[in-house]
Short mmCIF file of C-alpha atoms and ligand atoms in Angstrom, two decimals:
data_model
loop_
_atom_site.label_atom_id
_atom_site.label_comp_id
_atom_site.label_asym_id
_atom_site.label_seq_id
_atom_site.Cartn_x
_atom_site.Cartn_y
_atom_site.Cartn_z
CA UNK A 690 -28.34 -16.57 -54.17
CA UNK A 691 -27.95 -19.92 -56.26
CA UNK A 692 -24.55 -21.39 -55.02
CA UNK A 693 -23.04 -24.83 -56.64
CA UNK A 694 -19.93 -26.41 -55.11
CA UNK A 695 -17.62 -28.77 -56.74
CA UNK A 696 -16.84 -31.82 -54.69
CA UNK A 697 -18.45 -35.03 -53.16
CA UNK A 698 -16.29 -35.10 -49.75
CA UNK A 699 -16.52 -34.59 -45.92
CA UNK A 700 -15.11 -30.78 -46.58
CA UNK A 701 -18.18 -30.19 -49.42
CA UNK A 702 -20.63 -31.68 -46.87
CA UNK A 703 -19.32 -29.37 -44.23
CA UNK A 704 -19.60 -26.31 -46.75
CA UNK A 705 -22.90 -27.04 -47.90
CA UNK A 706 -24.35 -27.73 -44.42
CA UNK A 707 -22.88 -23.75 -43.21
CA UNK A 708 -23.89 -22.71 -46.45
CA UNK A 709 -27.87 -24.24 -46.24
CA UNK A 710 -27.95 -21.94 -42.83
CA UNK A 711 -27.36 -18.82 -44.97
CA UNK A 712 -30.52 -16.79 -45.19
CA UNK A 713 -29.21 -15.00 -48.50
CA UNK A 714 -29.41 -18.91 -50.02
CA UNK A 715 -31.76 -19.40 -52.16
CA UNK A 716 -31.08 -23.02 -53.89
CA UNK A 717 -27.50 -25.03 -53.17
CA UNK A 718 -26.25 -27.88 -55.93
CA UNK A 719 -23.32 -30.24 -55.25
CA UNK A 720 -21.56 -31.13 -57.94
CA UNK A 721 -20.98 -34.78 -57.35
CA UNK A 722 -21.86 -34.61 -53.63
CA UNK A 723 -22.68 -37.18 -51.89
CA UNK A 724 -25.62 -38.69 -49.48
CA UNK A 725 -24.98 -36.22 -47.28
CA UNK A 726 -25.29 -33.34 -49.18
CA UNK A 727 -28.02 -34.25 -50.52
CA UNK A 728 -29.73 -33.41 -47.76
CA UNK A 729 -28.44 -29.69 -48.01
CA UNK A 730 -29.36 -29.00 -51.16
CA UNK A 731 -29.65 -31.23 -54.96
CA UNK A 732 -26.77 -33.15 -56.08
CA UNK A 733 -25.93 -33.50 -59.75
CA UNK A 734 -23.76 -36.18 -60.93
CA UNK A 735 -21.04 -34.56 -62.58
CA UNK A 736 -17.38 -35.16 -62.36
CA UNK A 737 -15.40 -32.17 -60.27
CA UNK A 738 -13.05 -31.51 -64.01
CA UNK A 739 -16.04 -31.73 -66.45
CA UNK A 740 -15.63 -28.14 -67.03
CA UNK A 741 -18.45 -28.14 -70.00
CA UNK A 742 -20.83 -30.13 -67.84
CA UNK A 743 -20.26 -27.73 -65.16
CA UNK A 744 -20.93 -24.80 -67.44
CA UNK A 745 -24.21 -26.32 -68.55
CA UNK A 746 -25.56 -26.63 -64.96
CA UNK A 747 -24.23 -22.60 -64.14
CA UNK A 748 -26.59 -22.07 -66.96
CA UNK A 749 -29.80 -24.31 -66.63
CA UNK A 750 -29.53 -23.13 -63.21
CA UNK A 751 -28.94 -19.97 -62.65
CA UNK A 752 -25.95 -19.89 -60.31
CA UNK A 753 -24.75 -17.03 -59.06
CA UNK A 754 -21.48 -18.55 -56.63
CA UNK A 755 -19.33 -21.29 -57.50
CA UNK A 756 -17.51 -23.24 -54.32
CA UNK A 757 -14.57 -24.92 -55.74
CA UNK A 758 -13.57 -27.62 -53.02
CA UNK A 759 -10.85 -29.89 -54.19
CA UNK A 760 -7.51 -28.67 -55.75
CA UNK A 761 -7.63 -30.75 -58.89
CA UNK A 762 -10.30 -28.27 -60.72
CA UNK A 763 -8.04 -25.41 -59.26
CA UNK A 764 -4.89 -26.55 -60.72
CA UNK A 765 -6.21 -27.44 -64.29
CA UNK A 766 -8.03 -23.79 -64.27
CA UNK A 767 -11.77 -24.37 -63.74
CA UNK A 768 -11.48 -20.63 -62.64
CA UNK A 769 -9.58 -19.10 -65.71
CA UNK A 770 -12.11 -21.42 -67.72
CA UNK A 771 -14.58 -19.32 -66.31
CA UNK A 772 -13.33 -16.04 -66.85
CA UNK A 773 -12.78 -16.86 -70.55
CA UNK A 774 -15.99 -18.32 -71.60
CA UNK A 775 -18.58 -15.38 -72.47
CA UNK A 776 -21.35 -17.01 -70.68
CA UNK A 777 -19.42 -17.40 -67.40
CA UNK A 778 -17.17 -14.71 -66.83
CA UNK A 779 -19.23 -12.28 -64.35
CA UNK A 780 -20.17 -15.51 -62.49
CA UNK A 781 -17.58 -15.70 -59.51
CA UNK A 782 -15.72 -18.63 -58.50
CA UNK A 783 -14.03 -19.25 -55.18
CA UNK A 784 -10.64 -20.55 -55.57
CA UNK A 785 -7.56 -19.54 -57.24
CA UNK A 786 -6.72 -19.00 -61.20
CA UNK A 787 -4.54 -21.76 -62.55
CA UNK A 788 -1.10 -19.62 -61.26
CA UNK A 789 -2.00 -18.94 -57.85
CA UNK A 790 -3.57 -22.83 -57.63
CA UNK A 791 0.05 -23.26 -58.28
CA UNK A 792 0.74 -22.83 -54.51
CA UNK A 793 -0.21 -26.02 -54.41
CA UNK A 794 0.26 -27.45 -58.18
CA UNK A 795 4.01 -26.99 -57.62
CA UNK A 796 5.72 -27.37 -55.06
CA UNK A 797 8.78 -25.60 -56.87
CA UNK A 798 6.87 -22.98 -57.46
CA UNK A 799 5.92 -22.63 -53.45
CA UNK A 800 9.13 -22.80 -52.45
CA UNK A 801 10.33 -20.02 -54.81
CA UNK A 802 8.04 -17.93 -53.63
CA UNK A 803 8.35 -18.23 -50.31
CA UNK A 804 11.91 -17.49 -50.89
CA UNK A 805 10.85 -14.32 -53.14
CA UNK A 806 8.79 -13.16 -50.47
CA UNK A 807 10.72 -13.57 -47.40
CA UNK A 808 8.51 -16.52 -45.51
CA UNK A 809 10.17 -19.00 -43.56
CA UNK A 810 10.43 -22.40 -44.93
CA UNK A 811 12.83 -25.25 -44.90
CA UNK A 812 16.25 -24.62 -47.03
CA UNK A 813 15.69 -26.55 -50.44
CA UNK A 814 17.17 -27.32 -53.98
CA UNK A 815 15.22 -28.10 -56.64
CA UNK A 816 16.71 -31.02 -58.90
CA UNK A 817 15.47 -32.04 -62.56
CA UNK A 818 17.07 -34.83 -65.62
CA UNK A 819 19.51 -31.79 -66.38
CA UNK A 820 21.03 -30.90 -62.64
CA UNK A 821 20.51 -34.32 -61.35
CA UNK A 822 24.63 -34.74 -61.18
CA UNK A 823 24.93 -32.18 -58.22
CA UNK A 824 22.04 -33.86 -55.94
CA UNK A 825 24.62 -35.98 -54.71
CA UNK A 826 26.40 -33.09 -53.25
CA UNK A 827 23.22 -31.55 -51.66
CA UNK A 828 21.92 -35.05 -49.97
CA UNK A 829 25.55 -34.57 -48.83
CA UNK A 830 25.43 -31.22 -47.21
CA UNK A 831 22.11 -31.57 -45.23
CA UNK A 832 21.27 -34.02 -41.76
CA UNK A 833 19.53 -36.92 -41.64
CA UNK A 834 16.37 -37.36 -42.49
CA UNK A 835 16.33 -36.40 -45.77
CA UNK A 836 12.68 -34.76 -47.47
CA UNK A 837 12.19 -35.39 -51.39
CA UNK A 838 8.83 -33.92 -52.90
CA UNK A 839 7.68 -34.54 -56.26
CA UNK A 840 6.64 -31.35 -57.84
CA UNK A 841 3.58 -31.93 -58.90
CA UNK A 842 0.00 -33.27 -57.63
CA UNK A 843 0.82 -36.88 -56.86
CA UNK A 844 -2.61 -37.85 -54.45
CA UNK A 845 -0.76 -36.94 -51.18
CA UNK A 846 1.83 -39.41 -51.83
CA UNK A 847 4.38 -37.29 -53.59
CA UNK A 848 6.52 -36.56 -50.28
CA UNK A 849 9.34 -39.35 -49.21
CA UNK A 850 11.05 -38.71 -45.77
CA UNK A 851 14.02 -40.88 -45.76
CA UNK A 852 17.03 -42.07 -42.84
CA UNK A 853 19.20 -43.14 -45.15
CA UNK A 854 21.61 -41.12 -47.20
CA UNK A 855 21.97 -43.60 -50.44
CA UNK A 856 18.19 -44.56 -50.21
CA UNK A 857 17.50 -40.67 -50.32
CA UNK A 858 19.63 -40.70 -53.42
CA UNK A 859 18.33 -44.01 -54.84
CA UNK A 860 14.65 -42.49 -54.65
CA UNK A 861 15.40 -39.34 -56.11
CA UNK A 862 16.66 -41.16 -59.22
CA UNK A 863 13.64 -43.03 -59.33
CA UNK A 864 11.55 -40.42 -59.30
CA UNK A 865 13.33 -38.09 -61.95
CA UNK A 866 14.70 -41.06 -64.27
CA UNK A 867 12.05 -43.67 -63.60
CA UNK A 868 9.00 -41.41 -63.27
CA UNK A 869 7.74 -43.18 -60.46
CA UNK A 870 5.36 -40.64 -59.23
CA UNK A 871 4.88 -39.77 -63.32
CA UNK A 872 5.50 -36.55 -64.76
CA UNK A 873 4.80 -34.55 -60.96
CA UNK A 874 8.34 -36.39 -60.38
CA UNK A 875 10.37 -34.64 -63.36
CA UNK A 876 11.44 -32.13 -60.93
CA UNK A 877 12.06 -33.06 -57.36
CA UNK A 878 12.47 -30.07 -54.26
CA UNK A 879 14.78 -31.63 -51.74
CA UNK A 880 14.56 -29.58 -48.29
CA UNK A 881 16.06 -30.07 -45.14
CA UNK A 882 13.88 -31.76 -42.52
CA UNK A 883 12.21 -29.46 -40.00
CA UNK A 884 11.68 -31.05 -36.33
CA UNK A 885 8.50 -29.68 -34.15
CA UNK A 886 4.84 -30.18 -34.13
CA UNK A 887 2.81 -30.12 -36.79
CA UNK A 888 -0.78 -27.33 -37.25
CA UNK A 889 -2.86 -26.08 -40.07
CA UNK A 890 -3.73 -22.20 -40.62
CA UNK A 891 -6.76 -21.61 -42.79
CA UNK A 892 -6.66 -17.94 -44.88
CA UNK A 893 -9.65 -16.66 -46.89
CA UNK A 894 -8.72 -13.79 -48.66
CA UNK A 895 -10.07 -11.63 -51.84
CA UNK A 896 -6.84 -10.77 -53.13
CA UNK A 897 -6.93 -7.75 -50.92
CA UNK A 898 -8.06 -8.40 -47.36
CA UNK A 899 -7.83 -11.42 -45.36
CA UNK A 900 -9.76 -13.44 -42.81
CA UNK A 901 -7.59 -16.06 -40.78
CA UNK A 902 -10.13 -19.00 -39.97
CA UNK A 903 -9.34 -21.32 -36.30
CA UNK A 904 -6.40 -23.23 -36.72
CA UNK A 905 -6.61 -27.06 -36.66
CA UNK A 906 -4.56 -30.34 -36.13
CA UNK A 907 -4.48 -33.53 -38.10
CA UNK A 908 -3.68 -36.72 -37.85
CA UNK A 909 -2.21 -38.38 -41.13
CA UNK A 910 -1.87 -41.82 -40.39
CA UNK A 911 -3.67 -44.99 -40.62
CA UNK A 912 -2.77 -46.45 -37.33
CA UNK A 913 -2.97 -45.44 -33.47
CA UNK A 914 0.00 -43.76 -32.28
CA UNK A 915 0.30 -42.25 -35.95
CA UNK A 916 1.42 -45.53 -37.29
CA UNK A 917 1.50 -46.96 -40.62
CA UNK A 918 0.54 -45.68 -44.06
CA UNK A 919 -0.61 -41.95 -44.77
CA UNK A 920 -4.02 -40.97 -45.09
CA UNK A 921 -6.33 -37.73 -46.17
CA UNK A 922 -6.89 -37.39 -42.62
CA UNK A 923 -8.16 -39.44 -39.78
CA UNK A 924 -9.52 -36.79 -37.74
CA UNK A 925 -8.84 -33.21 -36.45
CA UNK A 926 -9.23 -30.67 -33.45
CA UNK A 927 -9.70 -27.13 -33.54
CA UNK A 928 -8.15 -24.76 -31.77
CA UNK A 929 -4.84 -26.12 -31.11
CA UNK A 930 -3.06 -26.02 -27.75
CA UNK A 931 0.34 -25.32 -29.28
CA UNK A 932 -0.74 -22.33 -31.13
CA UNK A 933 -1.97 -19.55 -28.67
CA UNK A 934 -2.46 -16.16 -29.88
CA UNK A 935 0.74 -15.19 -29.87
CA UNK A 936 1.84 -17.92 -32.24
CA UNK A 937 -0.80 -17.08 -34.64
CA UNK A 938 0.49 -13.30 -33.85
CA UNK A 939 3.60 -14.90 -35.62
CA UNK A 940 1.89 -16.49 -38.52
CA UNK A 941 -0.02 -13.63 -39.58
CA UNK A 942 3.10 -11.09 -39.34
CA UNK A 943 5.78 -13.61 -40.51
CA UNK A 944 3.46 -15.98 -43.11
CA UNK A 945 0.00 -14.71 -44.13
CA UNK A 946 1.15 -11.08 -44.88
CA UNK A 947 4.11 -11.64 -46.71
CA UNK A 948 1.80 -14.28 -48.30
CA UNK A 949 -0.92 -12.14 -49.17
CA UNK A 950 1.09 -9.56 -50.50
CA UNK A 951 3.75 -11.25 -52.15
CA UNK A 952 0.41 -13.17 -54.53
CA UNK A 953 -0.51 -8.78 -55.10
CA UNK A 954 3.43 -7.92 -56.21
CA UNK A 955 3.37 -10.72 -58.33
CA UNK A 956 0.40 -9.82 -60.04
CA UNK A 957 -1.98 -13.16 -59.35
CA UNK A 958 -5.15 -11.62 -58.01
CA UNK A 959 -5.78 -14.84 -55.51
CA UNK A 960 -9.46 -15.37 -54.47
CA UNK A 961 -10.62 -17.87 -52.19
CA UNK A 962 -8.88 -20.19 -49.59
CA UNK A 963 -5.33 -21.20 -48.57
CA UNK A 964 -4.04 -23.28 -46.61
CA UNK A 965 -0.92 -23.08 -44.91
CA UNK A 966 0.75 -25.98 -43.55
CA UNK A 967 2.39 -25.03 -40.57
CA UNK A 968 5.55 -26.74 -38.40
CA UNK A 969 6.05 -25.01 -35.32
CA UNK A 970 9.80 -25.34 -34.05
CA UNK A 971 10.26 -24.01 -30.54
CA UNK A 972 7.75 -21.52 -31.04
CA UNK A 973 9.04 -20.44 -34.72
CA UNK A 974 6.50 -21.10 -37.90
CA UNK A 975 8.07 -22.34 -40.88
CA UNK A 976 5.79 -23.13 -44.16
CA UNK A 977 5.76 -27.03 -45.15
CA UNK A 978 3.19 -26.35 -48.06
CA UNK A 979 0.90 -24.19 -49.39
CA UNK A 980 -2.83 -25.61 -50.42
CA UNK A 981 -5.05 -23.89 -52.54
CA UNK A 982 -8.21 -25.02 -50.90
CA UNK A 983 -9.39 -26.02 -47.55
CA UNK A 984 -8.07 -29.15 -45.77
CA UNK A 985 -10.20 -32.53 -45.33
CA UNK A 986 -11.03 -33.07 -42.36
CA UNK A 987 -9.92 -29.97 -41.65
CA UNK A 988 -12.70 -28.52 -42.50
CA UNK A 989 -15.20 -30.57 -40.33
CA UNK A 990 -13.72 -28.42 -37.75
CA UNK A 991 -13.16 -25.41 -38.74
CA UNK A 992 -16.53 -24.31 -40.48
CA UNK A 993 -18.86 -25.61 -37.93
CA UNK A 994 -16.14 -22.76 -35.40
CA UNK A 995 -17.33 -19.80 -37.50
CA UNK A 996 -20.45 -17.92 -36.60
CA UNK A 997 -20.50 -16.00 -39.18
CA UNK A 998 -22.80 -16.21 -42.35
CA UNK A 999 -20.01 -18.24 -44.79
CA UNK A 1000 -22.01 -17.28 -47.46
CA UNK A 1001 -21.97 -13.40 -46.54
CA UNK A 1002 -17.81 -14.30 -46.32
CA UNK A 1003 -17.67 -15.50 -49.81
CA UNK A 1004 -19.92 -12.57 -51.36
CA UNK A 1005 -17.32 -10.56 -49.27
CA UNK A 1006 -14.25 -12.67 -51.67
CA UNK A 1007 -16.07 -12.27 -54.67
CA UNK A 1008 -16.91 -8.39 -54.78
CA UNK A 1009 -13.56 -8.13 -52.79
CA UNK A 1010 -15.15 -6.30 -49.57
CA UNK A 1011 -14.09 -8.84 -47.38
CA UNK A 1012 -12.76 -6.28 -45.26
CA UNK A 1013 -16.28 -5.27 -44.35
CA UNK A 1014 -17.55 -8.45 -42.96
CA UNK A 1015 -18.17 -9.14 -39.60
CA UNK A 1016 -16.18 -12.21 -38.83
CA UNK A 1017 -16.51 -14.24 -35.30
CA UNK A 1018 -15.78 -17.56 -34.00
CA UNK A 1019 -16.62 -19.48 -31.51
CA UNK A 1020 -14.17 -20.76 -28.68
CA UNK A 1021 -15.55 -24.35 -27.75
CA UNK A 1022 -13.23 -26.58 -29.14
CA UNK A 1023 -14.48 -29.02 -31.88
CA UNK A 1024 -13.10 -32.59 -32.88
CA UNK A 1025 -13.89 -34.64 -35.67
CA UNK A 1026 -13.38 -38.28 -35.73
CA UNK A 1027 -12.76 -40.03 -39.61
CA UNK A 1028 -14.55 -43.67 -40.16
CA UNK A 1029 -13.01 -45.72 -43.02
CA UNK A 1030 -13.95 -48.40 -45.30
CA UNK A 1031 -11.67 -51.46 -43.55
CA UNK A 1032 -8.51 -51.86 -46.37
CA UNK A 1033 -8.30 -48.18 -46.78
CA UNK A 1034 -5.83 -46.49 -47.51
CA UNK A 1035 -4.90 -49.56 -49.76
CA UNK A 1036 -7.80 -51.79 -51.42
CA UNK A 1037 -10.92 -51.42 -49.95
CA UNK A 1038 -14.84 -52.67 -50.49
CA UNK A 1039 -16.95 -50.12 -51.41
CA UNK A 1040 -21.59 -50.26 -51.12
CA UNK A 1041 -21.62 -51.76 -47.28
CA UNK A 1042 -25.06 -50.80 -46.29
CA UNK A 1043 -24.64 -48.45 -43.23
CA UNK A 1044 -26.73 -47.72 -40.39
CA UNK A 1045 -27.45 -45.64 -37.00
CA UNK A 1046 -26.63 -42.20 -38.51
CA UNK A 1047 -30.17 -40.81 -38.15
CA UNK A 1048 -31.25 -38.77 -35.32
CA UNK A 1049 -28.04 -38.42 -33.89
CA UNK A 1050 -28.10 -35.44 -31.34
CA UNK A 1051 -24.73 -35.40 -30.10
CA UNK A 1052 -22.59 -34.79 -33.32
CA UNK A 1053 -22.83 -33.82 -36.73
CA UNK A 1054 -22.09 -36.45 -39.35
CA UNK A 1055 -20.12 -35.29 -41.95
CA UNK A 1056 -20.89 -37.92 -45.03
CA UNK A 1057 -17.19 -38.18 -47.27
CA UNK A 1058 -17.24 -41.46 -49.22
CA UNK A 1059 -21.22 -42.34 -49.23
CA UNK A 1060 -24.11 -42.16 -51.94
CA UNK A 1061 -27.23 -43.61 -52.09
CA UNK A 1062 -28.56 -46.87 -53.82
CA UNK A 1063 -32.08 -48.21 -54.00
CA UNK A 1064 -32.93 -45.98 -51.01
CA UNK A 1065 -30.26 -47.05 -48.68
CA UNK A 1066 -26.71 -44.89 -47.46
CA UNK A 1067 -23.84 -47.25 -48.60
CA UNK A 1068 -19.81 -46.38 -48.60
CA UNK A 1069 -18.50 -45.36 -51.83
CA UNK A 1070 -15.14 -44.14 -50.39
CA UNK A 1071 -12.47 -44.97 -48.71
CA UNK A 1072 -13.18 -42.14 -45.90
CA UNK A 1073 -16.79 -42.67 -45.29
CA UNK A 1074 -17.29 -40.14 -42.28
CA UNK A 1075 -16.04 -37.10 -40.05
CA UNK A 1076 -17.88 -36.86 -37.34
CA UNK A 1077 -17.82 -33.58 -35.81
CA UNK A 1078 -18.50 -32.59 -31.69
CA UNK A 1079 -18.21 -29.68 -29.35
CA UNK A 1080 -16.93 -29.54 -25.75
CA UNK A 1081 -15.64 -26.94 -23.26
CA UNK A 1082 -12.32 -29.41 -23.32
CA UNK A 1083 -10.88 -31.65 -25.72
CA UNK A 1084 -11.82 -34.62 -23.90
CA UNK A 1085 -15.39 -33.77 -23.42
CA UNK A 1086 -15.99 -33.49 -27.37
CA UNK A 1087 -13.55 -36.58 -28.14
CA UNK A 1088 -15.69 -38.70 -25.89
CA UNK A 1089 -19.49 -36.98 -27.79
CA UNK A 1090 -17.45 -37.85 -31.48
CA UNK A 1091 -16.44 -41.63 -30.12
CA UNK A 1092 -19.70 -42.14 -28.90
CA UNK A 1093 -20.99 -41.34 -32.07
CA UNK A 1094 -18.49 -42.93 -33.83
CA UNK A 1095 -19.88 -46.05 -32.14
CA UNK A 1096 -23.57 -45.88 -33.17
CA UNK A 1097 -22.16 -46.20 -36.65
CA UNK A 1098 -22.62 -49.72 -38.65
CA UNK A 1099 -21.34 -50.80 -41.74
CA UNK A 1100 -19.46 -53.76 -43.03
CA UNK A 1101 -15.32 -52.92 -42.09
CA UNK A 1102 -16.31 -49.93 -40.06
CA UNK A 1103 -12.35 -48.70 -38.65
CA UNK A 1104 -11.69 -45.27 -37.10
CA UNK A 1105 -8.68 -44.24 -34.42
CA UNK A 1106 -9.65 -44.43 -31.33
CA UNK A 1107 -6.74 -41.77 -30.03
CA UNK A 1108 -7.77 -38.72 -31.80
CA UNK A 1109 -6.91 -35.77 -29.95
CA UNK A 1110 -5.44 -37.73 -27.05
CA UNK A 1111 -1.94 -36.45 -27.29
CA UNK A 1112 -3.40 -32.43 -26.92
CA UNK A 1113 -5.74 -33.73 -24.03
CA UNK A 1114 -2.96 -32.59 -21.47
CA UNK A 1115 -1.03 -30.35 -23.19
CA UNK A 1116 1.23 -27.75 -21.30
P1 AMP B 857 3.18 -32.55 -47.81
O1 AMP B 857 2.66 -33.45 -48.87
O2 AMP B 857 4.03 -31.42 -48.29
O3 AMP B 857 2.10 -32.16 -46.84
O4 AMP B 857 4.14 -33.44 -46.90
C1 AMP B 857 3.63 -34.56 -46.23
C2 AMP B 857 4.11 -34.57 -44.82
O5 AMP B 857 5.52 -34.74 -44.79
C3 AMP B 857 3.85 -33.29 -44.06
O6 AMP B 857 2.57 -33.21 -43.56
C4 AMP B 857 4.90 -33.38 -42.97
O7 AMP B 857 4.46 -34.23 -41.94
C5 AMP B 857 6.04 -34.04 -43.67
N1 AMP B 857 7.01 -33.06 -44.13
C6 AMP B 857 7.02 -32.42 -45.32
N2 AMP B 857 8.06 -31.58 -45.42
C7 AMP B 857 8.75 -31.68 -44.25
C8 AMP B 857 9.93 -31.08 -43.75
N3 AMP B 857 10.65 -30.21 -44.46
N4 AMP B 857 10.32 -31.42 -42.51
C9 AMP B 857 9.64 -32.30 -41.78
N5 AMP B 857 8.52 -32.93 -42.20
C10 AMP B 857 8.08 -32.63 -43.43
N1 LIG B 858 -6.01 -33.25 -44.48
C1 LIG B 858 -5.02 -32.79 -45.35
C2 LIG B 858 -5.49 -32.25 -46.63
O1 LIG B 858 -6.64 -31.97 -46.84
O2 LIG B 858 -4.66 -32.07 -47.53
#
């Protein structure tokens, strides 16, 4: 098979490493990719929305499995752009049609569904210009801390979490009457705030079936301790100590069914990944969010867990016999650690010439924000790395990613150095 995924992250280098072991691949193209990828497959410089570029390479190339990896494609339809172009429709895509993308596109629409369907989330209201008078009331009626989300994709930065009762208010005005998140701000979803600990559950599904993938952990922030400003993701562990199997027991019977089946009753024929944003509050799941897509770094973790042939999976999605597909993972634990350009998440410098990624044993270096000029591996992101170890314990593949982590140069090199430390002992 000819496969092509759409990205030029950590995530697409993870996919297109699992995806290069497949023996059913024949050639793999990353659509940007990065200098990582390129050394699973050919890389084509085109931009992850050019949907006419994109159809030109499906063409020229003969692809016969499209891996869509980010959400912005998903949400503006690269899959119903497929279905309704002649030359493209019998070519499958994994990922959602514009309305289940929506999962993600809106978080209005998430929350009604969840509500639809029965799935435990926190209590909300969902405020625009025209019901904007009674937000007042509904700041008033819930505790302190107070969660406004702007409906739309606003580049993780959409969600304010606020102490104060007349800044909560304040904010929301800005955001519906001053557009300062732009139009994903014309409706706002206020919820109340949940307290627990935070854990991702990966779903693949073909509309039918399902396949829950290991479960991971992420930390957001910049700074140690989970300080500062929010990230994409500063590193990850897989499994997580909080969520045995009966927790996930839980999730599946509580979240991914009612999930799965509530996308069937309401007739959006969902293939591909989602991701379910999980708190856990004394042992209950709740839903934060929905993504249509995998997480990043997430992903660093969880794909390298799966035995399994991913690309045998995603045939499975595509001619919706998921069901038959032998599905195993391992249970070493894996840990990624995320080097950054120094600045990020706020200006950074981008082509620092890095070195001491070759021949590294230990780990596997996940390229994010690197390409290539005049023969040398330079940043060209804010996230540069996830680098990805095993171990029998936490602590045993912490200290293999760290190590790593070290052998690393480049110009502003910063990573956290307490990944994973707070699961290290956990009871
Ligand atoms: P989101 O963009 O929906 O992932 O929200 C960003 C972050 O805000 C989440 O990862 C949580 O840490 C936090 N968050 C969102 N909603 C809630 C909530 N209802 N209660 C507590 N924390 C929340
Ligand atoms: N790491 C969080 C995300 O991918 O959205």
């Amino acid at each position: 098979m000819n496969v092509l995924i759409i990205g030029s992250g950590g995530r697409e280098h993870a996919f297109a490493w699992k995806l290069a072991q497949s023996k059913q691949l024949q050639n793999l193209y990353i659509a940007p990719g990065n200098a990582g990828t390129a050394q699973c497959g050919a890389n084509v410089n085109i931009a992850v929305t050019d949907f006419e570029a994109i159809k030109n390479l499906v063409w020229e190339k003969d692809i016969n499995l499209v891996l869509v990896g980010p959400e912005d494609p998903l949400v503006l339809g690269i899959h119903d752009f497929f279905l309704q172009d002649d030359v493209l429709k019998d070519i499958p895509v994994i990922g959602p049609k514009r309305d289940g993308a929506q999962l993600e596109g809106s978080k209005d629409f998430s929350k009604q569904f969840m509500l639809k369907h029965g799935i435990p989330t926190a209590k909300y209201k969902s405020f625009t210009k025209d019901n904007i008078s009674q937000a007042s009331d509904f700041i008033d009626s819930l505790e302190a801390p107070y969660v406004l989300k702007a409906d739309g994709l606003a580049a993780g930065k959409g969600v304010l979490i606020l102490e104060d009762k007349e800044e909560a208010k304040h904010e929301l005005n800005n955001m519906i009457l001053n557009a300062k998140f732009g139009n994903a701000g014309n409706t706002v979803v206020i919820e109340e705030f949940l307290k627990g600990i935070e854990l991702s559950v990966f779903v693949l599904t073909d509309g039918k079936s399902y396949k829950i993938l290991p479960a991971a952990k992420d930390y957001k922030r910049i700074g140690v301790g989970d300080k500062g400003l929010n990230t994409g993701g500063m590193g990850a562990v897989s499994p997580v100590p909080f969520a045995d199997d009966a927790f996930i027991k839980k999730v599946e019977e509580k979240i991914v069914i009612p999930t799965i089946n509530g996308l069937v009753k309401d007739g959006i024929d969902y293939r591909g990944f989602i991701f379910i944003g999980l708190m856990n509050c004394n042992g209950e799941p709740f839903v934060i969010e929905y993504n249509c897509r995998m997480g990043d770094p997430e992903t660093e973790v969880v794909i390298p867990r799966i035995e399994s042939d991913l690309l045998d999976l995603l045939e499975g999605v595509s001619t919706q016999t998921l069901h038959q597909k032998q599905f195993s993972v391992t249970s070493d634990i894996a840990t990624t650690v995320v080097l950054v350009s120094g600045g990020y998440p706020e200006e950074y410098q981008k082509h620092k010439v890095i070195s001491g990624i070759e021949n590294n044993t230990t780990s596997h270096v996940f390229h994010s924000g690197t390409t290539i000029i005049n023969n040398d591996v330079v940043t060209n992101g804010g996230r540069v790395f996830a680098i990805t170890s095993f171990g029998k314990t936490i602590e045993e593949a912490i200290d293999k990613s760290m190590k790593s982590a070290e052998m690393v140069t480049y110009e502003g090199k910063y990573y956290r150095s307490d990944i994973g430390k707070d699961l290290m002992n956990w009871k």
